[in-house]
Coordinates of C-alpha atoms and ligand atoms in Angstrom, one line a residue:
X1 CA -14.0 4.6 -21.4
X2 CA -15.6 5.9 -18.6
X3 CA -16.9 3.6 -15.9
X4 CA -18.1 5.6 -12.8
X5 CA -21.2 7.3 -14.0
X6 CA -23.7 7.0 -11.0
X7 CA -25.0 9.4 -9.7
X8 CA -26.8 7.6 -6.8
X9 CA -25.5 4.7 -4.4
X10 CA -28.5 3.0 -5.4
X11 CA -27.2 3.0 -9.3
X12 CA -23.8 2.2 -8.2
X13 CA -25.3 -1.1 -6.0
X14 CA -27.1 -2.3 -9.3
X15 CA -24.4 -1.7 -11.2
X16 CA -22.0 -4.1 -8.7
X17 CA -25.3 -6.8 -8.6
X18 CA -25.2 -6.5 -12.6
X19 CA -21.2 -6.9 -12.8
X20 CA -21.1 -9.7 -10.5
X21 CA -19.3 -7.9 -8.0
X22 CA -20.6 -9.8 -5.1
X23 CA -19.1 -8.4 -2.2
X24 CA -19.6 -4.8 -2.8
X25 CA -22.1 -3.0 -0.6
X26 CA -22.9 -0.1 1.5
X27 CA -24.2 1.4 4.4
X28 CA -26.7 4.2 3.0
X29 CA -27.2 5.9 6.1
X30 CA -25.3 8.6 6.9
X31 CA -25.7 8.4 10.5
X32 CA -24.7 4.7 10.5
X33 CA -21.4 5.8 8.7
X34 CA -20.4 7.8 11.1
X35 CA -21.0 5.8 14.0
X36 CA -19.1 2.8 12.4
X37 CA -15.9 4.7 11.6
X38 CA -15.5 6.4 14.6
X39 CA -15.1 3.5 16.2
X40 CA -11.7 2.6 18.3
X41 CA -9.7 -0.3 17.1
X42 CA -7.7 -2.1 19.4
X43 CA -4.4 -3.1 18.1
X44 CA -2.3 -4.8 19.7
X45 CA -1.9 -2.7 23.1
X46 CA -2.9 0.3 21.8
X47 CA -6.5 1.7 20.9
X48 CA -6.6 3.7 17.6
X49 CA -9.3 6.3 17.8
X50 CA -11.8 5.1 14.6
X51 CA -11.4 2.9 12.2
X52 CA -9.9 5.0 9.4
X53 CA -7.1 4.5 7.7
X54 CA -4.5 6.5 5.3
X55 CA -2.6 4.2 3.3
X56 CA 1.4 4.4 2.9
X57 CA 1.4 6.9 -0.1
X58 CA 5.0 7.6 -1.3
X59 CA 5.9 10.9 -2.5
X60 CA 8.8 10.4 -4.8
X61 CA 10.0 14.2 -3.2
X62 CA 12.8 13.1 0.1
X63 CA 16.6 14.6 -0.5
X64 CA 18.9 12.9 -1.9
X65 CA 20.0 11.5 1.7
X66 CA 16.4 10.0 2.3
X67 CA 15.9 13.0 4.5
X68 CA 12.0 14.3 4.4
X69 CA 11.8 17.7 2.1
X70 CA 9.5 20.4 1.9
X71 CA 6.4 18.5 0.4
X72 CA 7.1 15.3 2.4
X73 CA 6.0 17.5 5.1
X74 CA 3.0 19.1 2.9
X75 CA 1.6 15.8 2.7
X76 CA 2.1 14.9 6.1
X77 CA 0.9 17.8 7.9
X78 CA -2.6 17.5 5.8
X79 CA -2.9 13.9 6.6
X80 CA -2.3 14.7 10.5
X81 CA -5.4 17.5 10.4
X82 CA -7.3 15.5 8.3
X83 CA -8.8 13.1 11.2
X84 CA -7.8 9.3 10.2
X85 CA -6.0 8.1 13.5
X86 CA -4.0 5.5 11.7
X87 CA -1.7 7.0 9.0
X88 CA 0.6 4.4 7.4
X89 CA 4.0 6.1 6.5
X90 CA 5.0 5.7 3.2
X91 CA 7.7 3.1 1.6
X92 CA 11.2 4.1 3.6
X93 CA 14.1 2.6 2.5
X94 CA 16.5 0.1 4.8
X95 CA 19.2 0.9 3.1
X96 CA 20.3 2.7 -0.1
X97 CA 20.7 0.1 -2.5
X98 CA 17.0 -0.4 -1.8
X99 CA 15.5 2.5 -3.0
X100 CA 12.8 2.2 -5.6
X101 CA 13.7 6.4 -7.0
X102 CA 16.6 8.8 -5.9
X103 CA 13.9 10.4 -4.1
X104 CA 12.5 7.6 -1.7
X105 CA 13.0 8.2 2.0
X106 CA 15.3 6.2 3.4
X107 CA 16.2 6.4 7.2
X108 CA 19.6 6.4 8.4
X109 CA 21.7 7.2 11.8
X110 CA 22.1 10.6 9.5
X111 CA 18.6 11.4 9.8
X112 CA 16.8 10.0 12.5
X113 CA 16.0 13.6 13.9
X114 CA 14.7 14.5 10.6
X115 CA 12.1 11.8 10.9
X116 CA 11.4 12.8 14.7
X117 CA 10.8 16.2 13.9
X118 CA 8.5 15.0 11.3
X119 CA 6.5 12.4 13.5
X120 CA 6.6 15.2 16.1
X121 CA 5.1 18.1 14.2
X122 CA 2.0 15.3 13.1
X123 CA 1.6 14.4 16.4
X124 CA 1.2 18.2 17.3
X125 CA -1.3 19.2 13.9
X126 CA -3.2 16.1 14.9
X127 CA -3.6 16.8 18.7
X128 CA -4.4 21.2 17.5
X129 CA -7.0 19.8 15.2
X130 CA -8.3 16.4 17.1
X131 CA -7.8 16.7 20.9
X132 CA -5.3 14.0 21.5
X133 CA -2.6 12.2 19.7
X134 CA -2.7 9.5 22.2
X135 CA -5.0 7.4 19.9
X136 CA -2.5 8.1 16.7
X137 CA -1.1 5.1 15.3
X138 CA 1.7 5.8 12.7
X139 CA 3.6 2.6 11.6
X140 CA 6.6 3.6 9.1
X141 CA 6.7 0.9 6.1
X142 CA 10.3 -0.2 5.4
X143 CA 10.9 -1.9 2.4
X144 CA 13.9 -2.8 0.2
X145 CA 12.4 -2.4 -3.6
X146 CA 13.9 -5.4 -4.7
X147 CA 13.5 -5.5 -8.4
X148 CA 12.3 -2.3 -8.9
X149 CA 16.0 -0.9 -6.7
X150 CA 17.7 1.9 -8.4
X151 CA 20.6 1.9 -9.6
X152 CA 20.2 -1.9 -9.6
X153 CA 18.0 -4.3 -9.2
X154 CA 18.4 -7.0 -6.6
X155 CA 16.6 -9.6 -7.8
X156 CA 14.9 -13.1 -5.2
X157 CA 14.5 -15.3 -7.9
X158 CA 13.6 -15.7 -11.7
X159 CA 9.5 -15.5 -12.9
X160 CA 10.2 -15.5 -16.6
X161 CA 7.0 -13.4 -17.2
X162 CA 8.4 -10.5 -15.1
X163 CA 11.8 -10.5 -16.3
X164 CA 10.9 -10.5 -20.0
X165 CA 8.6 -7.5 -18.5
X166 CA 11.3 -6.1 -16.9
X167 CA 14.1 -7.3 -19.0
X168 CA 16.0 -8.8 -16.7
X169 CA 18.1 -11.7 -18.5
X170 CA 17.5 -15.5 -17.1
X171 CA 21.8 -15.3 -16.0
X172 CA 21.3 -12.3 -13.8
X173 CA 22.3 -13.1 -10.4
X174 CA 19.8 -13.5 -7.5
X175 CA 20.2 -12.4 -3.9
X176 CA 22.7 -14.5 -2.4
X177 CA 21.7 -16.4 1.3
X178 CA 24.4 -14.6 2.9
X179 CA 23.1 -11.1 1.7
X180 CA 19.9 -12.3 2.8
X181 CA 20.6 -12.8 6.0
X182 CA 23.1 -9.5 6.4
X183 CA 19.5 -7.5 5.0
X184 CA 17.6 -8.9 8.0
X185 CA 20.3 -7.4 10.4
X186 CA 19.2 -3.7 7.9
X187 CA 15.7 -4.0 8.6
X188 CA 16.3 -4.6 12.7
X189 CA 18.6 -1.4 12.4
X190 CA 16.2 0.4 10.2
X191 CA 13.1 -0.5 13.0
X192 CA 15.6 0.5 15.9
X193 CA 16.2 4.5 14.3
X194 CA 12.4 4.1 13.4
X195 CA 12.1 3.3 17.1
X196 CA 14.2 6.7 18.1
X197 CA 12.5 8.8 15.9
X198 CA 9.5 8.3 18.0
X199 CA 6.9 5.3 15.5
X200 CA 5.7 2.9 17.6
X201 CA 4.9 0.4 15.0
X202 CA 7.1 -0.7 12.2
X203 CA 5.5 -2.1 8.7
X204 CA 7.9 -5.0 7.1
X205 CA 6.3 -4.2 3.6
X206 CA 5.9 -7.6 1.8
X207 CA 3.2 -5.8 -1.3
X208 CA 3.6 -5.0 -4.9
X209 CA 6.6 -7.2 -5.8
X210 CA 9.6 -5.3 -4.3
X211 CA 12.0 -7.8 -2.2
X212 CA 9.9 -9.5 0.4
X213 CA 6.6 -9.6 -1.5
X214 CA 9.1 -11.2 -4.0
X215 CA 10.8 -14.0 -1.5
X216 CA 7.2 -14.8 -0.7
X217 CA 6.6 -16.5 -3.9
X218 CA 10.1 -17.6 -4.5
X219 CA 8.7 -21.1 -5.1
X220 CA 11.4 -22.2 -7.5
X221 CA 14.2 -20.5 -5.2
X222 CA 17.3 -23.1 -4.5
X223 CA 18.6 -22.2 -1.0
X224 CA 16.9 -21.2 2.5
X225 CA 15.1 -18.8 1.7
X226 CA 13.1 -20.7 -1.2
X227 CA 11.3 -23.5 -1.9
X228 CA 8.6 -24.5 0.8
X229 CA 6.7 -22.3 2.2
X230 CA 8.8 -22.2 5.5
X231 CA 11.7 -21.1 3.9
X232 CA 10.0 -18.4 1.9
X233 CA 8.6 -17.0 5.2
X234 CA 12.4 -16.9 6.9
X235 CA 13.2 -13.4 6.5
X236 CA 10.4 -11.7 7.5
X237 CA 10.1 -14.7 11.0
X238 CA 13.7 -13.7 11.6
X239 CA 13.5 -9.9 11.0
X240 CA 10.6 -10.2 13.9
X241 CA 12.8 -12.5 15.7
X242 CA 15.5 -10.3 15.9
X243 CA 13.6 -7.1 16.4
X244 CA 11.8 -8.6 19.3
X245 CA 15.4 -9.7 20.9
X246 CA 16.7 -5.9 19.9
X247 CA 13.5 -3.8 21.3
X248 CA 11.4 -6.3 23.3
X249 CA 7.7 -5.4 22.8
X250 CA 8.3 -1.5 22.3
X251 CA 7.4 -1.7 19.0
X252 CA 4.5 -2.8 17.5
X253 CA 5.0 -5.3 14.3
X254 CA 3.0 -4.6 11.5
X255 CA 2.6 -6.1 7.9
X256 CA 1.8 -4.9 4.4
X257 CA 1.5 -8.0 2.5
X258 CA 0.2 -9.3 -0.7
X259 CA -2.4 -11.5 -0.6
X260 CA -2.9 -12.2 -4.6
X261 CA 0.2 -11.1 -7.0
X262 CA -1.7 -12.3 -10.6
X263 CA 0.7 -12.6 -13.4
X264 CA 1.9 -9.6 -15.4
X265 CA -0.9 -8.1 -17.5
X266 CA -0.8 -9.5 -21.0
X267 CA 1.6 -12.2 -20.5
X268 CA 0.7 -16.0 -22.1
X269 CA 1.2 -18.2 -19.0
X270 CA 1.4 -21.8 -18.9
X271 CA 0.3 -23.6 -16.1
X272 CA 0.8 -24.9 -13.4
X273 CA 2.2 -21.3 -12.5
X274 CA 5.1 -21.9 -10.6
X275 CA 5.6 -18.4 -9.7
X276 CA 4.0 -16.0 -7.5
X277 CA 2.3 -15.5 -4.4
X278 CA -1.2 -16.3 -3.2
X279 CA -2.1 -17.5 -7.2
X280 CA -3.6 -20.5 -7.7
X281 CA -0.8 -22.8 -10.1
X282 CA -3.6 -23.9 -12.0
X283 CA -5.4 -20.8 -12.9
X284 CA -3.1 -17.9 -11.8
X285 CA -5.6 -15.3 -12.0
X286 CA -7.4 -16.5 -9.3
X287 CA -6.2 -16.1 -5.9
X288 CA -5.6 -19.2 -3.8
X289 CA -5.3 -18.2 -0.3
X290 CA -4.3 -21.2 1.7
X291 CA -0.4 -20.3 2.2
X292 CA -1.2 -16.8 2.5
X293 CA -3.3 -18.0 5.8
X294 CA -1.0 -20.2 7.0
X295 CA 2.2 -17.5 6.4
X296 CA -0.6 -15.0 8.2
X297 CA -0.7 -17.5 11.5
X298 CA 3.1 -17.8 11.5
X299 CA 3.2 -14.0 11.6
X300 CA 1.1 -14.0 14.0
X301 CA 2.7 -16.2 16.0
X302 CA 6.1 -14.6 16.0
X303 CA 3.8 -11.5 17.0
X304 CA 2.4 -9.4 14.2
X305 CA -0.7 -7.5 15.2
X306 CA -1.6 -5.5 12.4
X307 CA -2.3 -6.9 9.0
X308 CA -2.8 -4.6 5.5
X309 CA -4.2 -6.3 2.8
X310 CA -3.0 -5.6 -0.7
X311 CA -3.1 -7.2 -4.1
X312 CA -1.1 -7.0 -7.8
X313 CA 2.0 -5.3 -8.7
X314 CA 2.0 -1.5 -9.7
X315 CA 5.0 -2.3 -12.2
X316 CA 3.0 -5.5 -14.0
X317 CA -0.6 -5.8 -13.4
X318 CA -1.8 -2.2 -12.0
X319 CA -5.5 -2.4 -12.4
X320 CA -5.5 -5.6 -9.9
X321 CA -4.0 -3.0 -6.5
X322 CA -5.5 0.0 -8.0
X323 CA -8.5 0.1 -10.5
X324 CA -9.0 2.8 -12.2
X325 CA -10.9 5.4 -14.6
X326 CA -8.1 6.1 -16.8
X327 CA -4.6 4.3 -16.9
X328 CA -1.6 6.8 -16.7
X329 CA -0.2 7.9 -19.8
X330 CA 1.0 5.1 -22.1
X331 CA -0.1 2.2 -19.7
X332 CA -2.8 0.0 -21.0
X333 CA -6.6 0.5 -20.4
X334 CA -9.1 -1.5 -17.4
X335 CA -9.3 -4.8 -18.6
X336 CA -11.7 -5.6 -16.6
X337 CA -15.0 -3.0 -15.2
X338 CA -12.8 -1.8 -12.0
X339 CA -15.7 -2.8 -9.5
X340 CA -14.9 -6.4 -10.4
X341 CA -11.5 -5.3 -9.0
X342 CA -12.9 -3.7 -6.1
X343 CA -14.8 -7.2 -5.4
X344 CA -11.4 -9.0 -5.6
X345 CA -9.7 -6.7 -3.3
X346 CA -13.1 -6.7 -0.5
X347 CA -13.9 -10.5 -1.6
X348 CA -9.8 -11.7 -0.1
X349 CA -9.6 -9.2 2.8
X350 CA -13.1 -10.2 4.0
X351 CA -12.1 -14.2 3.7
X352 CA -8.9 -13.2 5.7
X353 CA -9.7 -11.2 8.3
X354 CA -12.8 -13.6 8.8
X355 CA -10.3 -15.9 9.5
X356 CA -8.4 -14.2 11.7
X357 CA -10.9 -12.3 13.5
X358 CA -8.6 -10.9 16.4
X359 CA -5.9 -9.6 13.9
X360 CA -7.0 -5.9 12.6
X361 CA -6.5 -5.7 9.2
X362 CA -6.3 -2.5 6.8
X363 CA -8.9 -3.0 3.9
X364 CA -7.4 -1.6 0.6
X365 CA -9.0 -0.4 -3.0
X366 CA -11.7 2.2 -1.9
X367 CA -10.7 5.1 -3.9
X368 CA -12.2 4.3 -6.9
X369 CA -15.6 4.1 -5.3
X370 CA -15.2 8.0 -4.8
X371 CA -17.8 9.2 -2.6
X372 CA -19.1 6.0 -1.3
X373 CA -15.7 4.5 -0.6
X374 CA -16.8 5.4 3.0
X375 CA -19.9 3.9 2.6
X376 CA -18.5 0.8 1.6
X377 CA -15.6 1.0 4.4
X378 CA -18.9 1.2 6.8
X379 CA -20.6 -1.7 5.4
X380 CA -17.5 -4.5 5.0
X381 CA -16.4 -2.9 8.7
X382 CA -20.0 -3.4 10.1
X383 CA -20.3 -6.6 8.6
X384 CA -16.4 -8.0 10.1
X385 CA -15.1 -8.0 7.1
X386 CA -12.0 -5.8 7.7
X387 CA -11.3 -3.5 10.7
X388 CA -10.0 -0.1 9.2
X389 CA -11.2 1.8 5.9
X390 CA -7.9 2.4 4.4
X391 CA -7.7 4.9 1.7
X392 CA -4.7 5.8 -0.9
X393 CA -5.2 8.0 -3.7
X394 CA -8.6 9.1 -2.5
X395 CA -6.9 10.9 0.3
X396 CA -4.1 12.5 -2.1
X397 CA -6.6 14.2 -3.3
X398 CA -8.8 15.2 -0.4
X399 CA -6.8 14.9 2.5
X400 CA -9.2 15.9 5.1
X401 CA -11.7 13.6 4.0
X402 CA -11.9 11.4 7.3
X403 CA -12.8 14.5 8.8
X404 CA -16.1 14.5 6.7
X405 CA -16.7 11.2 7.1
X406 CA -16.9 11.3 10.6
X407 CA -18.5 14.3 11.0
X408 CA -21.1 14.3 8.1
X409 CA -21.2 11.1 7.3
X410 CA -20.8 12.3 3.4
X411 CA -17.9 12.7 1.1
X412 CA -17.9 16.0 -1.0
X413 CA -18.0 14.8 -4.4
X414 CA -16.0 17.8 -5.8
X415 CA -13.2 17.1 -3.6
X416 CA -13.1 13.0 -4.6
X417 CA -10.2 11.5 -6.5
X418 CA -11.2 10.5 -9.6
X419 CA -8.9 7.5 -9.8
X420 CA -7.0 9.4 -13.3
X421 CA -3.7 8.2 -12.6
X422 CA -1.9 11.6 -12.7
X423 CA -0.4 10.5 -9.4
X424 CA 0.9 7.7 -10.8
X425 CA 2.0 9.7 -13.8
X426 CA 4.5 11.9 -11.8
X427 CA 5.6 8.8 -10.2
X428 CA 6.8 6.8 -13.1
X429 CA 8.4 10.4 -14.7
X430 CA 10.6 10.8 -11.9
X431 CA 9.0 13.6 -10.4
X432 CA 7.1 14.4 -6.9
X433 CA 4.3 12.3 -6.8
X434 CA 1.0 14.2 -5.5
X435 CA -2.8 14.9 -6.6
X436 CA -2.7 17.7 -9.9
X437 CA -6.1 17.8 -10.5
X438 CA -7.1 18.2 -6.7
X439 CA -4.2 19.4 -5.3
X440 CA -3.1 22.3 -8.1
X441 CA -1.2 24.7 -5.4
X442 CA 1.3 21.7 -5.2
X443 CA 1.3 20.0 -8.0
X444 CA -0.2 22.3 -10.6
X445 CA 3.0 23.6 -11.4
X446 CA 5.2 19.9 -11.6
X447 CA 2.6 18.1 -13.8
X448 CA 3.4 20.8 -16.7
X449 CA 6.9 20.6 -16.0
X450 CA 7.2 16.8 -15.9
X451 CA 4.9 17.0 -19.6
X452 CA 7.5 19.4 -20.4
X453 CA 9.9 16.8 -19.6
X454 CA 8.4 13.8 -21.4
X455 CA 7.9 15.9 -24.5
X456 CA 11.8 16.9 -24.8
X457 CA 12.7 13.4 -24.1
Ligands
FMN1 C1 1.4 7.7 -5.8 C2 1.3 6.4 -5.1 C3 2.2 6.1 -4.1 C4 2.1 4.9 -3.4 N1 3.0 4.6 -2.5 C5 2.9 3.4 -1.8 C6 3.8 3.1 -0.7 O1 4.7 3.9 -0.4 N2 3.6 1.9 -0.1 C7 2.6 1.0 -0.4 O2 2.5 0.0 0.2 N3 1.7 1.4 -1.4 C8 1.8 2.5 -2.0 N4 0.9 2.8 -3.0 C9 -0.3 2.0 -3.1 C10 -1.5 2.5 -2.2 O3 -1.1 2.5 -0.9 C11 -2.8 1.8 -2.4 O4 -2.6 0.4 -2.1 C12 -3.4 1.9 -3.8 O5 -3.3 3.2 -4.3 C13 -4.8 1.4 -3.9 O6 -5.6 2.0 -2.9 P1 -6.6 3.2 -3.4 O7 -7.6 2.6 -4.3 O8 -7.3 3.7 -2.1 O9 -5.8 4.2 -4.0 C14 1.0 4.0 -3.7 C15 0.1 4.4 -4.7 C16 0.2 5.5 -5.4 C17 -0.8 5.9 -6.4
SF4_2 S1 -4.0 12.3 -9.5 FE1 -5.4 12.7 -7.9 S2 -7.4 12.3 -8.8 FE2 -5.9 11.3 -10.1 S3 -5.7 9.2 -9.3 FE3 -4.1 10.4 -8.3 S4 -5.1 11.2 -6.4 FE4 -6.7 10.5 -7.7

């Protein structure tokens, strides 16, 4: 079914008043667009140069070693001309065992000049096209995938709903303690060559179900790292803990957390929910945000000054991070009209960063607002109700878009991803991960090969 038929912002406001989507609007004027996106950002000690945001975006296409290849590069040389001064660098393994695909960078002593060159050659693009780099943040996002780790999954604790989703059998082991705590010491060694390589902030991904965003709601966890909310917050406290001891304040501590997991799409729950983060127990499909708040202050505390909001899991429940036209191939359809998702995803970052109104905080779910996604980044930015626009898929496919943004004030509606899933497509076939429809000189060619691929299998 298609949903996104307006052909005016006007149509697509009535069509948020009619859905009940209460906390999408937009700033109509181009002119005020402008001026509110090119605003600086103070974060932490640093000013960002507006308030525009790329979203990690993981292409699926490092070497086998975790080293950056050819379209790693691609994609980050367009997003460093395209004019966002805060590029979030995609999901980069701590360690092997933590990789979510064979292709998912992962940093090492190996290739620490790899990365620099990388981060150096952005810096450069960015500066040619932009001025100055100086007002450039670029925090790299380490994860450990947890779950969703190949070979083998590595798994926090047991939500019967996502193991029979994932089939993972109630006697598989969980992380032990002790491997807990010898991942913690991964992460601080992960930052430090993160450090080297030149990023000055480092993201301790906690989203979309992969290890941390796991421990976060590993409620019925024996041990200490579950159970009450202090112990579920333990790893990431003492990753910061021991960073800050290893590198002082040279690096800036950044976030990508889950505010709202949901339940796996489908699934018959009973309640109370025991499982999960940020759910209410008695009705899991609401959020409940009171530990997410009071696990935001303790970050805060230990010295985290960049939040990015996220929501769902892209392995259970993929309408709630991402809603979407049309699923990827095989996946089921929008359960819900996807502006009621784009309410969820404005409606929780607004109520958090209103409540921690000197933490910035990325704003996530634009894309499938297409052209107006900047329009609404103005408005909820205008109003306090995040600090950066941060886009994903929408600048996959048009990867200079900041650049008319701040300089018309206007999105090119040819250029706009249409939220079609392809991306995701490649993803889950095992094959580079980019934008087909938009982007056909580098990944015209893979989608047919990876439809090859599915057909033969
Ligand atoms: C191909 C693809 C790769 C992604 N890679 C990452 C990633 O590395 N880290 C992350 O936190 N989220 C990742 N995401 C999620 C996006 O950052 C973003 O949260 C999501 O696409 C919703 O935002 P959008 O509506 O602007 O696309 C990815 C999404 C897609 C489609
Ligand atoms: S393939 Fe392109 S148009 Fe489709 S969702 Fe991904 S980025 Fe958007």
């Amino acid at each position: 079914m298609r949903h996104f038929v307006y052909k005016t912002l006007d149509a697509l406001q009535r069509a948020a008043e009619q859905t009940g989507a209460a906390h999408v609007h937009f700033a109509a004027n181009p002119q005020e667009v402008r001026q509110v996106l090119a605003q600086s950002v103070r974060v932490g000690a640093l000013t960002v140069g507006n308030s525009i945001a790329i979203q990690p975006m993981e292409g699926c296409d490092g070497t086998p070693d975790g080293n950056p290849d050819e379209l790693t590069w691609r994609r980050y040389e367009r997003f460093a001309r395209g004019g966002a001064k805060l590029i979030w660098f995609e999901a980069t393994a701590v360690r092997q065992d933590g990789r979510a695909n064979m292709r998912q960078l992962w940093i090492t002593p190996r290739n620490v000049g790899e990365f620099a060159r990388l981060l150096a050659r952005v810096r450069e693009l960015h500066r040619q096209e932009w001025g100055s780099a100086d007002d450039l943040l670029l925090p790299i996002q380490l994860t450990h995938s947890g779950r969703y780790s190949v070979p083998r999954r590595i798994i926090a604790y047991h939500n019967p709903y996502i193991d029979q989703m994932t089939g993972t059998p109630p006697e598989y082991p969980v992380i032990a303690d002790d491997e807990l705590e010898r991942l913690e010491d991964d992460y601080v060694i992960a930052a430090g060559l993160a450090l080297d390589a030149g990023f000055q902030a480092v993201d301790i991904k906690a989203v979309h179900g992969y290890l941390l965003s796991e421990l976060l709601g590993a409620k019925t966890r024996d041990g200490r790292y579950g159970g009450p909310l202090e112990n579920r917050l333990r790893f990431i406290r003492n990753v910061i803990g021991k960073l800050r001891a290893a590198s002082g304040r040279r690096l800036l501590i950044a976030i990508r957390m889950n505010a709202f997991d949901g339940v796996p799409f489908g699934c018959e729950f009973e309640t109370p929910y025991l499982y999960g983060w940020g759910v209410d127990a008695a009705n899991p499909l609401r959020e409940d945000l009171r530990e997410v708040k009071q696990a935001i202050s303790s970050f805060r505390e230990c010295g985290v000054e960049l939040l990015n909001i996220s929501l769902g899991s892209p392995y259970y429940n993929p309408h709630i991070g991402r809603p979407f036209e049309k699923p990827d191939e095989g996946n089921y359809e929008q359960p819900e009209h996807p502006l009621t998702g784009v309410d969820r995803h404005f409606r929780i970052a607004a109520e958090l960063q209103r409540a921690f109104p000197n933490l910035p905080i990325v704003g996530t779910g634009y894309s499938w607002l297409q052209k107006y996604a900047i329009n609404a980044g103005a408005h909820n930015i205008a109003a306090g109700a995040i600090r950066f626009l941060g886009v994903g898929r929408g600048a996959l496919a048009y990867p200079d878009f900041a650049r008319d943004a701040l300089e018309k004030g206007e999105l090119d509606e040819r250029r706009c991803c249409k939220t079609l899933t392809y991306c995701t497509y490649l993803m889950r076939q095992k094959f580079p991960s980019g934008c087909p429809p938009f982007d056909k000189e580098g990944y015209g060619q893979i989608i047919k090969l990876a439809r090859h691929a599915a057909k033969e299998a």
